[in-house]
Coordinates of C-alpha atoms and ligand atoms in Angstrom, one line a residue:
X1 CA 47.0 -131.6 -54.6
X2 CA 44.7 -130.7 -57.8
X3 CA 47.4 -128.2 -59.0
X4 CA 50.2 -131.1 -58.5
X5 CA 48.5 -133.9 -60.4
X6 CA 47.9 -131.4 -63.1
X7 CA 51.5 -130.6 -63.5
X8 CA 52.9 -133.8 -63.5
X9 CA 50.1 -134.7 -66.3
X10 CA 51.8 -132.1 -68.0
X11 CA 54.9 -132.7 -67.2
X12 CA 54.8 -136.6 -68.6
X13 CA 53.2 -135.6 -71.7
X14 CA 55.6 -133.2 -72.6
X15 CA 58.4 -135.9 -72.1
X16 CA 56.4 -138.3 -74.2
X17 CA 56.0 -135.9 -76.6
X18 CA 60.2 -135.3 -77.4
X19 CA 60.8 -139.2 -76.6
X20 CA 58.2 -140.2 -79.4
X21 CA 58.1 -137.0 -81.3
X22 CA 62.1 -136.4 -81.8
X23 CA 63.9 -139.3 -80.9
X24 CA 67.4 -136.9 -81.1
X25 CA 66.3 -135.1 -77.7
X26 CA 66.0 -138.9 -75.7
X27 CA 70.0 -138.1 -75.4
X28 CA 69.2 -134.4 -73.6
X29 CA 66.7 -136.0 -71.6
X30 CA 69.2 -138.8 -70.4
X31 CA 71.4 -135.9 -69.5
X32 CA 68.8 -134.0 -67.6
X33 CA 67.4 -137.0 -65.0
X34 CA 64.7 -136.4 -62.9
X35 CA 66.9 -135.7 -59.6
X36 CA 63.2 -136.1 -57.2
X37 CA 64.7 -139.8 -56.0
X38 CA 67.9 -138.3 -55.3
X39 CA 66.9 -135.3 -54.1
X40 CA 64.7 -137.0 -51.3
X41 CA 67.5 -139.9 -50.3
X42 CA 69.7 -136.7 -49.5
X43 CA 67.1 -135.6 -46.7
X44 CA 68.7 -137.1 -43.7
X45 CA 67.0 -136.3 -40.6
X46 CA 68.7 -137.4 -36.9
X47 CA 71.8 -136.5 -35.3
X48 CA 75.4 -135.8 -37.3
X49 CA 78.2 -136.7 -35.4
X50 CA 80.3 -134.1 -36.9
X51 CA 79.5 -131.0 -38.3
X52 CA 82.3 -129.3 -40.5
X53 CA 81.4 -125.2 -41.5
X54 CA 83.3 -124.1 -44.5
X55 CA 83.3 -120.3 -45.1
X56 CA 84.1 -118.4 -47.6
X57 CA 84.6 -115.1 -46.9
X58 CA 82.9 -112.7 -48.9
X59 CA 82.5 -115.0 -51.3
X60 CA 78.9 -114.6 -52.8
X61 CA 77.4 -116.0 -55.8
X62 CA 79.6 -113.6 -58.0
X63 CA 82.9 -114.7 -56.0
X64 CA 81.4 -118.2 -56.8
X65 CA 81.1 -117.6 -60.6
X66 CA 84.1 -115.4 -61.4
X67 CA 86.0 -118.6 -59.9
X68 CA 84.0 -121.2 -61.8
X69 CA 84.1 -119.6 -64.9
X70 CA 88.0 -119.2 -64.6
X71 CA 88.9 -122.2 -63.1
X72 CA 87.1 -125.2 -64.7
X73 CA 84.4 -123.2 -67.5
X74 CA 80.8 -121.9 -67.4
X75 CA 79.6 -125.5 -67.5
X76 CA 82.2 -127.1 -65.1
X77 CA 81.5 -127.5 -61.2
X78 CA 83.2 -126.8 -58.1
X79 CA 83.2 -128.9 -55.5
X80 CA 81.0 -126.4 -53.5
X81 CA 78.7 -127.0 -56.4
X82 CA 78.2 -130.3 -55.7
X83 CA 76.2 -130.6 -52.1
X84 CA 72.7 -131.9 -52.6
X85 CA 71.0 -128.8 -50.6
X86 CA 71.3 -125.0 -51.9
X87 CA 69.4 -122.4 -50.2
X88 CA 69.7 -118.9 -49.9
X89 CA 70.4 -116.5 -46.5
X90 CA 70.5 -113.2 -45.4
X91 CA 73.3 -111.8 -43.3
X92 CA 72.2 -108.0 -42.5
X93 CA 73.8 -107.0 -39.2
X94 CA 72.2 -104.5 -36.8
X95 CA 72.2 -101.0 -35.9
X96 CA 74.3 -100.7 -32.4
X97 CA 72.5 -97.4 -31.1
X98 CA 69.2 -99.1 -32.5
X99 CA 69.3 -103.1 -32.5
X100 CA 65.7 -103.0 -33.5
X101 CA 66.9 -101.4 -37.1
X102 CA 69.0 -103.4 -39.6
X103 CA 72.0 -102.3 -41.0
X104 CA 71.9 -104.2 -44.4
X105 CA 75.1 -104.7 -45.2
X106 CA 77.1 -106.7 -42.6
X107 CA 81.4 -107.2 -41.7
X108 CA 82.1 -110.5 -41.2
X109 CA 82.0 -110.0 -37.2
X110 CA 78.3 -109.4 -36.9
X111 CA 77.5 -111.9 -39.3
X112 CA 79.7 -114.2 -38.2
X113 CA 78.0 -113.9 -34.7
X114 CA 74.9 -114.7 -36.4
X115 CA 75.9 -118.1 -37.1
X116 CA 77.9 -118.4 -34.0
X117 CA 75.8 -117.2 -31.3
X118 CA 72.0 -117.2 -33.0
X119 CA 71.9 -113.4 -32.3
X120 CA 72.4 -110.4 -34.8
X121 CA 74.6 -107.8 -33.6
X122 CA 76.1 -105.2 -34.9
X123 CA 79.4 -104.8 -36.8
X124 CA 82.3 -105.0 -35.4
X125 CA 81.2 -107.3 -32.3
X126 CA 82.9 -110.4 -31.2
X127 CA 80.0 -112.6 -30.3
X128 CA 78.8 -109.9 -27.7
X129 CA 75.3 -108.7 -27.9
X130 CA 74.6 -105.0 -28.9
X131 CA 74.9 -103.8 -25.2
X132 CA 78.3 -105.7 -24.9
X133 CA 76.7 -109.0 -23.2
X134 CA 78.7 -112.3 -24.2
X135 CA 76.8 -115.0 -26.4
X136 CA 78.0 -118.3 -25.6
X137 CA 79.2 -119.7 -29.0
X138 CA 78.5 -123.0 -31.0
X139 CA 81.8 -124.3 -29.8
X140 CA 81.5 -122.8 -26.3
X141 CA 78.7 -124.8 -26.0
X142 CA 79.9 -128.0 -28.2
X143 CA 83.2 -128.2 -26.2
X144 CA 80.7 -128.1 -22.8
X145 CA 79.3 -131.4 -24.4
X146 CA 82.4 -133.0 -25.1
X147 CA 82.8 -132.5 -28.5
X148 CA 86.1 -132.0 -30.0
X149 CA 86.6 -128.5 -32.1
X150 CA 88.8 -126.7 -34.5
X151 CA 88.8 -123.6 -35.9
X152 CA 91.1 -123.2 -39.1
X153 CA 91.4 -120.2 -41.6
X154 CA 93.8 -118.0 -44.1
X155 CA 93.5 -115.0 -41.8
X156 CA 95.1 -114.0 -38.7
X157 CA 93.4 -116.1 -36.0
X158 CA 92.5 -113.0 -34.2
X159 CA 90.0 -111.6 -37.2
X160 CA 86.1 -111.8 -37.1
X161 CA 85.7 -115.0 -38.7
X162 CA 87.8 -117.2 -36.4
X163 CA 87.7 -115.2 -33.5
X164 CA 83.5 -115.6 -33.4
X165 CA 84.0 -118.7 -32.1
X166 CA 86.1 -118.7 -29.1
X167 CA 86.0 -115.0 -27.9
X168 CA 83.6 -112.1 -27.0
X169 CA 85.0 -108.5 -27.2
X170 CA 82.8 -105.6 -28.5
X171 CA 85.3 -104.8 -31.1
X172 CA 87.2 -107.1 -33.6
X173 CA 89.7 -105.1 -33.4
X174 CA 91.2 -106.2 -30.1
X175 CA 93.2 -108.7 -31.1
X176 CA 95.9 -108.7 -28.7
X177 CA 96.3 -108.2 -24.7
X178 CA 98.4 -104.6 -26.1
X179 CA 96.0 -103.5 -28.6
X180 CA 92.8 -103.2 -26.1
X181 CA 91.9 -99.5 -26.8
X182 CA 88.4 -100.0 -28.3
X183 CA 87.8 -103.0 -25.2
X184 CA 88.5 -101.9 -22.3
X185 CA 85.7 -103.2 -20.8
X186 CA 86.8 -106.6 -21.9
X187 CA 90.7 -106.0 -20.9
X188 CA 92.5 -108.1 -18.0
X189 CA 93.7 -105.8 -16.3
X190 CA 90.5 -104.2 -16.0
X191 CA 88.8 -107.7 -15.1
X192 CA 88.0 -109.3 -18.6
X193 CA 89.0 -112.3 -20.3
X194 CA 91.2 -110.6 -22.3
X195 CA 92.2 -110.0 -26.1
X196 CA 90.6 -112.3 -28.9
X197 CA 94.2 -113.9 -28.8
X198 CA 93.9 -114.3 -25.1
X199 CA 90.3 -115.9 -25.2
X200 CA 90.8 -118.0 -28.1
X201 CA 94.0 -119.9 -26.3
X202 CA 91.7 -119.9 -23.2
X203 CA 88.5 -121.3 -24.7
X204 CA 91.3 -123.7 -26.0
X205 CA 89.8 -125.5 -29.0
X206 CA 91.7 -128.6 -29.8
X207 CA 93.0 -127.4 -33.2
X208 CA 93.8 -123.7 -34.0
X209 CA 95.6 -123.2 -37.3
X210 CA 96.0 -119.8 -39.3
X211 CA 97.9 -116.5 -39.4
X212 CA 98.3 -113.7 -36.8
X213 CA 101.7 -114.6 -34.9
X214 CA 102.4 -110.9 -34.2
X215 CA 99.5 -110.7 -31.5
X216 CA 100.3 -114.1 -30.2
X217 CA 103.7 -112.7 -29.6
X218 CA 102.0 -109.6 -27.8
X219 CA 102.7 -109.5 -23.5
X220 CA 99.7 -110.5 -21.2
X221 CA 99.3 -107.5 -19.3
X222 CA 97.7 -108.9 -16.2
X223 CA 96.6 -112.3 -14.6
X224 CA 98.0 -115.6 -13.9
X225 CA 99.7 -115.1 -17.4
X226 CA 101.3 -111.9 -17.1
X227 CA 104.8 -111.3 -18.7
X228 CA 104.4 -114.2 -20.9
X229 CA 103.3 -113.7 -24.3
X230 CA 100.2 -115.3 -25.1
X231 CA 101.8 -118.2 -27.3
X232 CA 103.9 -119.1 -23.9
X233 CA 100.7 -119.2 -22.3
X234 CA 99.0 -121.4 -24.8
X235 CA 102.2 -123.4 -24.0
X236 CA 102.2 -123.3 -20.9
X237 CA 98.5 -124.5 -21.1
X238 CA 99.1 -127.7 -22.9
X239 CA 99.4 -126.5 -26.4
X240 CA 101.7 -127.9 -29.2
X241 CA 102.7 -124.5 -30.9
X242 CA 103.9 -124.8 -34.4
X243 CA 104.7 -122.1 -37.0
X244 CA 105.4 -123.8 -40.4
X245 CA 103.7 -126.7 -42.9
X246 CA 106.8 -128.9 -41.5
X247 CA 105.6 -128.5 -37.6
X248 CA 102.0 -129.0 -39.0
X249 CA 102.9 -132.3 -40.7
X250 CA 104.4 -133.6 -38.1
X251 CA 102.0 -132.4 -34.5
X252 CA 100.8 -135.6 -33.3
X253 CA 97.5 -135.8 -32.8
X254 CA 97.4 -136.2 -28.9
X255 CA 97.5 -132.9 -27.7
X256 CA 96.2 -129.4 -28.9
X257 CA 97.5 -127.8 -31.9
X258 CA 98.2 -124.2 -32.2
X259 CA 99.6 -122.9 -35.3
X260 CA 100.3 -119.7 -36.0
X261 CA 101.9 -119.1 -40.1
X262 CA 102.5 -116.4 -40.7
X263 CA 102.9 -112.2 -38.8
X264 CA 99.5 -111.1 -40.7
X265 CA 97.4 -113.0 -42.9
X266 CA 98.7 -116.0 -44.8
X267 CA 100.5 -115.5 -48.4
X268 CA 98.3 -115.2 -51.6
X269 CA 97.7 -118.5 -53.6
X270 CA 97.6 -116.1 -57.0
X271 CA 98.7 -113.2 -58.6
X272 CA 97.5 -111.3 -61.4
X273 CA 96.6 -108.1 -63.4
X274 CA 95.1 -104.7 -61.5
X275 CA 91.7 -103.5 -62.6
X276 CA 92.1 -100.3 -64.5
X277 CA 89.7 -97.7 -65.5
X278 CA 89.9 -98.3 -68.8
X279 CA 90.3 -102.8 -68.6
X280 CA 93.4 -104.3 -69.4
X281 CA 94.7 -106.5 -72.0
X282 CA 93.2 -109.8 -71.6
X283 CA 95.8 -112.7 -69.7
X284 CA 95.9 -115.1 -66.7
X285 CA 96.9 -115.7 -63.5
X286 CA 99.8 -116.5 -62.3
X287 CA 101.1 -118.7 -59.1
X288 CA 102.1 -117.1 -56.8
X289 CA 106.1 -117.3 -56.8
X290 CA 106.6 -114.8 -53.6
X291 CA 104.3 -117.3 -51.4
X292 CA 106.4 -118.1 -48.2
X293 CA 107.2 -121.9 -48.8
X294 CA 107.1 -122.4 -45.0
X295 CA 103.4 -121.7 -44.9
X296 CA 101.2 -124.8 -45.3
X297 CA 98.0 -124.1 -48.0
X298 CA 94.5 -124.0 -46.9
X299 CA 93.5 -127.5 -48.3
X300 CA 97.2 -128.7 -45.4
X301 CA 95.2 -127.4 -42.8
X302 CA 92.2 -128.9 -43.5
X303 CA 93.5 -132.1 -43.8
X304 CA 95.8 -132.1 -40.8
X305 CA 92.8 -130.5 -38.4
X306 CA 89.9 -133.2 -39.8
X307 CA 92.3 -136.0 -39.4
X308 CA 93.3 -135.1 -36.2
X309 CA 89.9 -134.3 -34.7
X310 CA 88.8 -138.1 -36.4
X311 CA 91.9 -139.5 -34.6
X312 CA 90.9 -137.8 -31.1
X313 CA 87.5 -139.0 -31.1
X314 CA 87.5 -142.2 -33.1
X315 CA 86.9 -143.9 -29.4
X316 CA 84.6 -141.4 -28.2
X317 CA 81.3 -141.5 -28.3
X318 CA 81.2 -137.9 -29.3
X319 CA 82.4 -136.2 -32.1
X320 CA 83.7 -132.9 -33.7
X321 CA 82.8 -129.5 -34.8
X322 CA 85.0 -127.7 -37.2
X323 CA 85.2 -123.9 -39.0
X324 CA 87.5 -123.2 -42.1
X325 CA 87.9 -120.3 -43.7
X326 CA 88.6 -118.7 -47.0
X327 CA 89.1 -115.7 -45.5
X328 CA 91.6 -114.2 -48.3
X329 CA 88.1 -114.0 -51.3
X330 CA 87.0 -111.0 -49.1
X331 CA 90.7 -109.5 -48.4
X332 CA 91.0 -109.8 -51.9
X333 CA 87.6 -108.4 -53.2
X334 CA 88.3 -105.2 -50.9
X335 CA 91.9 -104.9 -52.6
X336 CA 90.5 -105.0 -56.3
X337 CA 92.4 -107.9 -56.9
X338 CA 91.0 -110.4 -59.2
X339 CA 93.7 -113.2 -59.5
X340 CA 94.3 -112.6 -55.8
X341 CA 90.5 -113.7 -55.1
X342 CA 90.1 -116.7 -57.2
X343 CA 93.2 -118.0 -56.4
X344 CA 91.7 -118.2 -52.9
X345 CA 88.4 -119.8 -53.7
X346 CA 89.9 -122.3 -56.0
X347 CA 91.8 -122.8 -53.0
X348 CA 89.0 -122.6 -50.5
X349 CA 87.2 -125.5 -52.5
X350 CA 90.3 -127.6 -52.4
X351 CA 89.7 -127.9 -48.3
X352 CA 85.7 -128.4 -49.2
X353 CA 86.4 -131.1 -51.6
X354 CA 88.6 -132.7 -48.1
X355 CA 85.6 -132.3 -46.0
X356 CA 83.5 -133.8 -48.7
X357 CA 85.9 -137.0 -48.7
X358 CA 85.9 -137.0 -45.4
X359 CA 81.8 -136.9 -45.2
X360 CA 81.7 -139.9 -48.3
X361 CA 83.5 -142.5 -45.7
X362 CA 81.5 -140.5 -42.3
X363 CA 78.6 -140.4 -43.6
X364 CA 76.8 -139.1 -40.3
X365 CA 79.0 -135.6 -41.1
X366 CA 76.8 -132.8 -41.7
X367 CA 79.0 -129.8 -44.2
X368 CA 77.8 -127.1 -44.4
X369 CA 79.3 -124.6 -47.2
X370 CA 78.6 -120.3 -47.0
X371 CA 79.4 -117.3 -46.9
X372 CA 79.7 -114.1 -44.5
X373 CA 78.1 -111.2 -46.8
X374 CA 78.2 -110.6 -50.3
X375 CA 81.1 -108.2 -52.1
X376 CA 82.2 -106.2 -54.6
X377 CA 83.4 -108.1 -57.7
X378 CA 80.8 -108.1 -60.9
X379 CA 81.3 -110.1 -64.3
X380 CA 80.5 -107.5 -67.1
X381 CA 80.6 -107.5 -70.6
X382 CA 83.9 -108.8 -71.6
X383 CA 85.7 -105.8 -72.7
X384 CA 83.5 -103.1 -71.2
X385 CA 84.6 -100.6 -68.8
X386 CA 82.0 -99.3 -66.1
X387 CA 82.2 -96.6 -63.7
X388 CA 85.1 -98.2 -61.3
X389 CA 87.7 -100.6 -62.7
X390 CA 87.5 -103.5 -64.9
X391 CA 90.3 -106.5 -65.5
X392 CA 89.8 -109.1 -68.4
X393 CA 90.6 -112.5 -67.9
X394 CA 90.9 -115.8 -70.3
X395 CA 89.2 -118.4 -68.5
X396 CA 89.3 -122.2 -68.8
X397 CA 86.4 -121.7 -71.6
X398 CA 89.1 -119.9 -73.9
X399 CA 87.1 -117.0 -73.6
X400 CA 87.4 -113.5 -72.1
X401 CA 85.8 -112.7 -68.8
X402 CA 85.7 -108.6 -67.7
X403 CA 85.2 -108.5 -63.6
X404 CA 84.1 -104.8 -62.4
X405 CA 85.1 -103.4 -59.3
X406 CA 83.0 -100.5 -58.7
X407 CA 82.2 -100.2 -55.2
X408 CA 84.1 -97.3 -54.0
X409 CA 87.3 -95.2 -55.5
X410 CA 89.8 -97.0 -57.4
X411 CA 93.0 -97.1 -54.8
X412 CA 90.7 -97.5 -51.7
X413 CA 89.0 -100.4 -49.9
X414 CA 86.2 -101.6 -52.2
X415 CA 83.2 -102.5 -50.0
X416 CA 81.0 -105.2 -48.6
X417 CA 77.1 -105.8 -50.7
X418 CA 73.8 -106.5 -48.1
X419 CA 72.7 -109.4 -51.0
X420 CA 71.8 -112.7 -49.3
X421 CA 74.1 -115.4 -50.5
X422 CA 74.8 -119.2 -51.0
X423 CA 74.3 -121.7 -48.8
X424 CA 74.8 -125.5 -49.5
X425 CA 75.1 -128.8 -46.7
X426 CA 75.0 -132.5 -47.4
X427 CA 74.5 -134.7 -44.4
X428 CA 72.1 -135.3 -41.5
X429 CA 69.9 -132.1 -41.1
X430 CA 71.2 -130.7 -44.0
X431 CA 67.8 -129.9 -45.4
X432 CA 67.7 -127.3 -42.9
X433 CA 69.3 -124.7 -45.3
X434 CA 66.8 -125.1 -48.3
X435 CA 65.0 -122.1 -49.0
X436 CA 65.7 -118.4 -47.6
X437 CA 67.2 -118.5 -44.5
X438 CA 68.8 -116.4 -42.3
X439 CA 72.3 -116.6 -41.4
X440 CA 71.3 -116.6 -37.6
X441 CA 69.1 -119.6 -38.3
X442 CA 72.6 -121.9 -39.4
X443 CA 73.5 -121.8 -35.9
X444 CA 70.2 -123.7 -34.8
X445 CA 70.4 -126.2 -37.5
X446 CA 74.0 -126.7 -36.1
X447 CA 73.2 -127.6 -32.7
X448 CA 70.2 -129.5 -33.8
X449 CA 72.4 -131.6 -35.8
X450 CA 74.8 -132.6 -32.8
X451 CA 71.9 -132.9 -30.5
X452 CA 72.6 -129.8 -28.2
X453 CA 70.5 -128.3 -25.8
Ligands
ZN501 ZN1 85.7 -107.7 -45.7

């Protein structure tokens, strides 16, 4: 209390001091308000009625800068810049053999998990615990309640970040009913619930948009379903299934939603120069022209799955939850591919910016904005080359910006950092994410916001 009142003593006679002193610096001080009344009207305590989780793939505070810096200038903001609360988590993942040990650095299975389930795990599991046990999920347990839920990203369906939510196999990469070879524990025909594909059409959330047609296409191998491919059984099972930004536009918004883009993951928003050992000319990046025009962008999706799940609950006393993912920042930070990854987190803020419209006229939305895990991409010296590769860019500023890839080899996958990284909410309970957090923690503050038990 003492050590307070001292400080803001201080505090006020320093700003007396360059008010009186130097009149010139009144004009800096205007433009650096005290934000304490702000700050504490954005501490909303109660119950959200929605909760909408943006995440970024890989996309730690580097991810974050490269694609301020390029896109709008050291001093401009992204929208993901503007939520009142900023904290910090970790998101190290588990040893499998040893769950008591931590393996620092995290896929985005185990740490998506975390924030799914509560639970650490260890890489490569689909909301299972380390001895294969499924977790029931954050919208397992919000469709229980009667909450509506959608589950949106850039990626195949069927990869970690989506698939956290609405399956449990103990390895991602089981993402059809015919490629079960690491699950066959989890297999039907061995008495599981099947493929992630399989599960997520079963746990049925009411919007499912993203890539990863080719293991929708895949043939049920056993149950009530067998023969069919698993997109004739979401049919069968009341789903509208779409596959381009036409079908999207035009799903009505009484009945489920299933749209599956694209074979893999979705096209690339940019392209650009490759990282070389010894930089490269500095330039821009380009659009990208070879983008498949049939595929809706992130910031469609978004829009189409919150106005849909506002539509199908506007008479319900309930709500909705809703994931989307940048999942392309990471894809693109393990590909060296500079252009390639800001092109998908200035894209990736165009759906926050949606959810943050959406939250101005809903006020009782809590957003929450993150990450998975930290990567590889470094801003160094413009012009400097370091040990791996380096790529100059001229950003919005005019000015050149050197990213550094230097993780592994040039030509292989470059790799996943254990750093903690950004998290930011606005909204009821969004004061939940201030200070260091865990990423395990986000799925408590979650079902404390919709009031689940
Ligand atoms: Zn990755």
């Amino acid at each position: 209390m003492k050590f307070t009142r001292k400080r803001g003593i201080v505090a006020a006679g320093v700003a007396a001091a360059l008010v009186v002193g130097v009149p010139a610096l009144a004009t800096a001080a205007d433009q650096h308000p005290d934000n304490t009344k702000a700050a504490q009207k954005a501490v909303v305590g109660g119950k959200a009625r929605n909760v909408i989780l943006l995440i970024g793939d890989g996309m730690g505070d580097s991810e974050i800068t490269i694609a301020r810096n390029y896109q709008v200038g050291a001093d401009g903001r992204l929208a993901m810049d503007t939520l009142p609360m900023t904290g910090a988590y970790t998101t190290y993942a588990v040893q499998k053999n040893n769950p008591k040990l931590p393996d620092y650095v995290t896929d985005s299975a185990a740490s998506g998990t975390g924030w799914a389930t509560g639970q650490k795990t260890y890489n490569g599991a689909i909301s299972v615990l380390p001895n294969g046990k499924p977790l029931p999920t954050i919208l397992d347990l919000e469709k229980k309640a009667g909450y509506r839920t959608g589950d949106v990203t850039t990626a195949e369906l069927q990869d970690a970040t989506p698939a956290v939510l609405g399956s449990h196999v103990v390895s991602r990469d089981c993402k059809g009913p015919q490629s079960m070879g690491p699950c066959a524990v989890n297999a039907k025909e061995n008495g599981g619930d099947g493929s992630i594909a399989e599960q997520l059409v079963q746990t049925k959330p009411d919007v499912l948009l993203g890539g990863g047609k080719q293991y929708f296409d895949q043939t049920v191998q056993a149950g009530r379903f067998k023969s069919l491919s698993v997109l004739q059984q979401a049919q069968v099972t009341g789903y509208n299934v779409v596959t381009d930004a036409a079908g999207l536009a035009a799903a009505p918004a009484n009945k489920p939603i299933l749209g599956a883009f694209a074979k893999n993951n979705m096209d690339l928003e940019w392209v650009g120069p490759a990282p070389t050992p010894k930089n490269t000319p500095s330039t821009t990046c380009q659009v990208n022209t070879a983008r498949a025009e049939s595929q809706p962008h992130l910031v469609d999706m978004a829009k189409k799955a919150i106005s849909v799940l506002d539509k199908q609950t506007r008479d319900s006393n309930k709500g909705f939850f809703l994931q989307i993912e940048g999942a392309s920042i990471d894809k693109q930070d393990h590909a060296a591919n500079p252009c390639g990854q800001i092109g998908e987190t200035v894209a990736f803020d165009a759906a926050i910016k949606e959810a943050l419209k959406y939250q101005k006229d809903n006020p009782d939305t809590l957003v929450v904005v993150t990450a998975d895990h930290g990567h590889t991409s470094q801003i160094v010296a413009a012009g400097s080359t370091t040990t791996g590769a380096t790529a100059t860019l001229r950003t919005h500023d005019g000015a050149d910006m050197t990213i550094s890839y230097a993780t592994a080899p040039l030509g292989t996958d470059q790799q996943h950092t254990g750093t903690e990284v950004r998290i930011a909410a606005g909204g009821p309970q969004a004061a939940n994410v201030l200070g260091v957090t865990n990423q395990t923690d986000l799925f408590f503050t979650m079902k404390r916001a919709l009031g689940l038990h």
